[in-house]
Amino acid sequence: QVQLQESGPGLVKPSGTLSLTCTVSGDSVSSDSYYWTWIRQSPGKGLEWIGYIYFSGSTNYNPSLESRVTISVDTSKNQFSLNLSSVTAADTAVYYCARVSRYYDLDSWGQGTLVTVSS
Amino acid sequence: EIVLTQSPGTLSLSPGERATLSCRASQSVISRYVAWYQQKPSQAPRLLIYGASSRATGIPDRFSGSGSGTDFTLTISRLEPEDFAVYYCQHYATSFTFGPGTKVEIK
């Protein structure tokens, strides 16, 4: 059974870069059957898709965040990562990593990690 | 960009009752790429339905999905105490879109 676990700083300063890593177990990020994605949820709000990556390194980002987002994959560590630059308080959210199935649904999720943007 | 609208915003029902949740797309979408999720407080969302009508692994058969074109429905045939939560629909075209959610609360 696949498991995903987010890790990274819980506090980031305004104008800084938010960096998170998702460690995958029970499956391989090198699998050609899945994409790997980041989703966020601001406090008390709905879900917002950030972007996804394929094992080959090809990516697709939310147009509203594209200028600030980079998602990368490290197959040797079975991890994928999120970098979000020039953060503001509006980027404060719980960040989830998830696996995207062939039907473009998110069939496995990490537990989420709260990132607060504050000085 | 496809926009998903969910109704009602809040559904107040009693255990044992039937819940019918609606998800409407701003334009016709491919049913194969419509999914539903359940989220409880302080938990990650959980996939319930994929491909508009297929139950995910381990999901009880009281949950069912239907619909096509612009209108999709999640039905919970008889609410159990653990079903009170927020439900989101989701679609993928060239990007992922989520609806704003329907909260199913205890009446």
PDB file of N, CA, C and O in Angstrom, chain A residues 3 7 26-27 36 38 41 44-45 67 69 72 77 86 108-109 112:
ATOM      1  N   GLN A   3       2.267   4.895   0.588  1.00  0.00           N
ATOM      2  CA  GLN A   3       2.178   5.920   1.620  1.00  0.00           C
ATOM      3  C   GLN A   3       3.010   7.113   1.196  1.00  0.00           C
ATOM      4  O   GLN A   3       4.079   6.946   0.593  1.00  0.00           O
ATOM      5  N   SER A   7       7.363  16.665   4.226  1.00  0.00           N
ATOM      6  CA  SER A   7       8.306  17.177   5.218  1.00  0.00           C
ATOM      7  C   SER A   7       8.853  18.517   4.747  1.00  0.00           C
ATOM      8  O   SER A   7       8.912  18.787   3.540  1.00  0.00           O
ATOM      9  N   GLY A  26       6.107   2.193  -0.667  1.00  0.00           N
ATOM     10  CA  GLY A  26       5.118   1.255  -1.181  1.00  0.00           C
ATOM     11  C   GLY A  26       4.834   1.402  -2.663  1.00  0.00           C
ATOM     12  O   GLY A  26       3.986   0.698  -3.209  1.00  0.00           O
ATOM     13  N   ASP A  27       5.510   2.313  -3.308  1.00  0.00           N
ATOM     14  CA  ASP A  27       5.404   2.525  -4.751  1.00  0.00           C
ATOM     15  C   ASP A  27       6.656   3.267  -5.186  1.00  0.00           C
ATOM     16  O   ASP A  27       7.440   3.725  -4.345  1.00  0.00           O
ATOM     17  N   TRP A  36       2.658  12.584  -9.907  1.00  0.00           N
ATOM     18  CA  TRP A  36       2.811  12.928  -8.490  1.00  0.00           C
ATOM     19  C   TRP A  36       2.544  14.417  -8.345  1.00  0.00           C
ATOM     20  O   TRP A  36       3.097  15.227  -9.078  1.00  0.00           O
ATOM     21  N   TRP A  38       1.079  18.095  -6.020  1.00  0.00           N
ATOM     22  CA  TRP A  38       0.944  18.896  -4.800  1.00  0.00           C
ATOM     23  C   TRP A  38      -0.384  19.637  -4.842  1.00  0.00           C
ATOM     24  O   TRP A  38      -0.757  20.207  -5.866  1.00  0.00           O
ATOM     25  N   GLN A  41      -4.413  23.699   0.797  1.00  0.00           N
ATOM     26  CA  GLN A  41      -5.713  24.073   1.351  1.00  0.00           C
ATOM     27  C   GLN A  41      -5.491  25.158   2.396  1.00  0.00           C
ATOM     28  O   GLN A  41      -4.940  24.890   3.472  1.00  0.00           O
ATOM     29  N   GLY A  44      -9.549  26.773   6.514  1.00  0.00           N
ATOM     30  CA  GLY A  44     -10.992  26.914   6.366  1.00  0.00           C
ATOM     31  C   GLY A  44     -11.484  27.022   4.932  1.00  0.00           C
ATOM     32  O   GLY A  44     -12.661  27.317   4.698  1.00  0.00           O
ATOM     33  N   LYS A  45     -10.594  26.762   3.968  1.00  0.00           N
ATOM     34  CA  LYS A  45     -10.945  26.932   2.557  1.00  0.00           C
ATOM     35  C   LYS A  45     -10.945  25.598   1.816  1.00  0.00           C
ATOM     36  O   LYS A  45     -10.758  24.532   2.399  1.00  0.00           O
ATOM     37  N   SER A  67       4.360  30.924 -12.315  1.00  0.00           N
ATOM     38  CA  SER A  67       5.561  31.776 -12.314  1.00  0.00           C
ATOM     39  C   SER A  67       6.394  31.588 -11.044  1.00  0.00           C
ATOM     40  O   SER A  67       7.559  31.993 -10.998  1.00  0.00           O
ATOM     41  N   VAL A  69       6.321  28.460  -9.100  1.00  0.00           N
ATOM     42  CA  VAL A  69       6.367  27.051  -8.696  1.00  0.00           C
ATOM     43  C   VAL A  69       7.413  26.256  -9.480  1.00  0.00           C
ATOM     44  O   VAL A  69       7.545  26.421 -10.693  1.00  0.00           O
ATOM     45  N   SER A  72      10.045  19.046  -8.641  1.00  0.00           N
ATOM     46  CA  SER A  72      11.125  18.193  -9.145  1.00  0.00           C
ATOM     47  C   SER A  72      10.979  16.798  -8.544  1.00  0.00           C
ATOM     48  O   SER A  72      10.266  16.597  -7.556  1.00  0.00           O
ATOM     49  N   LYS A  77      15.925   8.751  -4.382  1.00  0.00           N
ATOM     50  CA  LYS A  77      15.420   8.820  -3.008  1.00  0.00           C
ATOM     51  C   LYS A  77      13.932   8.507  -2.939  1.00  0.00           C
ATOM     52  O   LYS A  77      13.349   8.519  -1.850  1.00  0.00           O
ATOM     53  N   SER A  86       8.782  33.593  -3.554  1.00  0.00           N
ATOM     54  CA  SER A  86       8.140  34.896  -3.297  1.00  0.00           C
ATOM     55  C   SER A  86       6.823  34.739  -2.540  1.00  0.00           C
ATOM     56  O   SER A  86       5.798  35.280  -2.929  1.00  0.00           O
ATOM     57  N   SER A 108      -4.157   8.466  -3.547  1.00  0.00           N
ATOM     58  CA  SER A 108      -3.441   8.351  -2.275  1.00  0.00           C
ATOM     59  C   SER A 108      -2.896   9.713  -1.899  1.00  0.00           C
ATOM     60  O   SER A 108      -2.356  10.418  -2.763  1.00  0.00           O
ATOM     61  N   TRP A 109      -3.018  10.067  -0.628  1.00  0.00           N
ATOM     62  CA  TRP A 109      -2.625  11.387  -0.145  1.00  0.00           C
ATOM     63  C   TRP A 109      -1.687  11.255   1.056  1.00  0.00           C
ATOM     64  O   TRP A 109      -1.796  10.310   1.851  1.00  0.00           O
ATOM     65  N   GLY A 112      -0.533  15.712   5.048  1.00  0.00           N
ATOM     66  CA  GLY A 112      -0.536  17.163   4.956  1.00  0.00           C
ATOM     67  C   GLY A 112       0.397  17.800   5.968  1.00  0.00           C
ATOM     68  O   GLY A 112       0.632  17.249   7.049  1.00  0.00           O
TER      69      GLY A 112
END
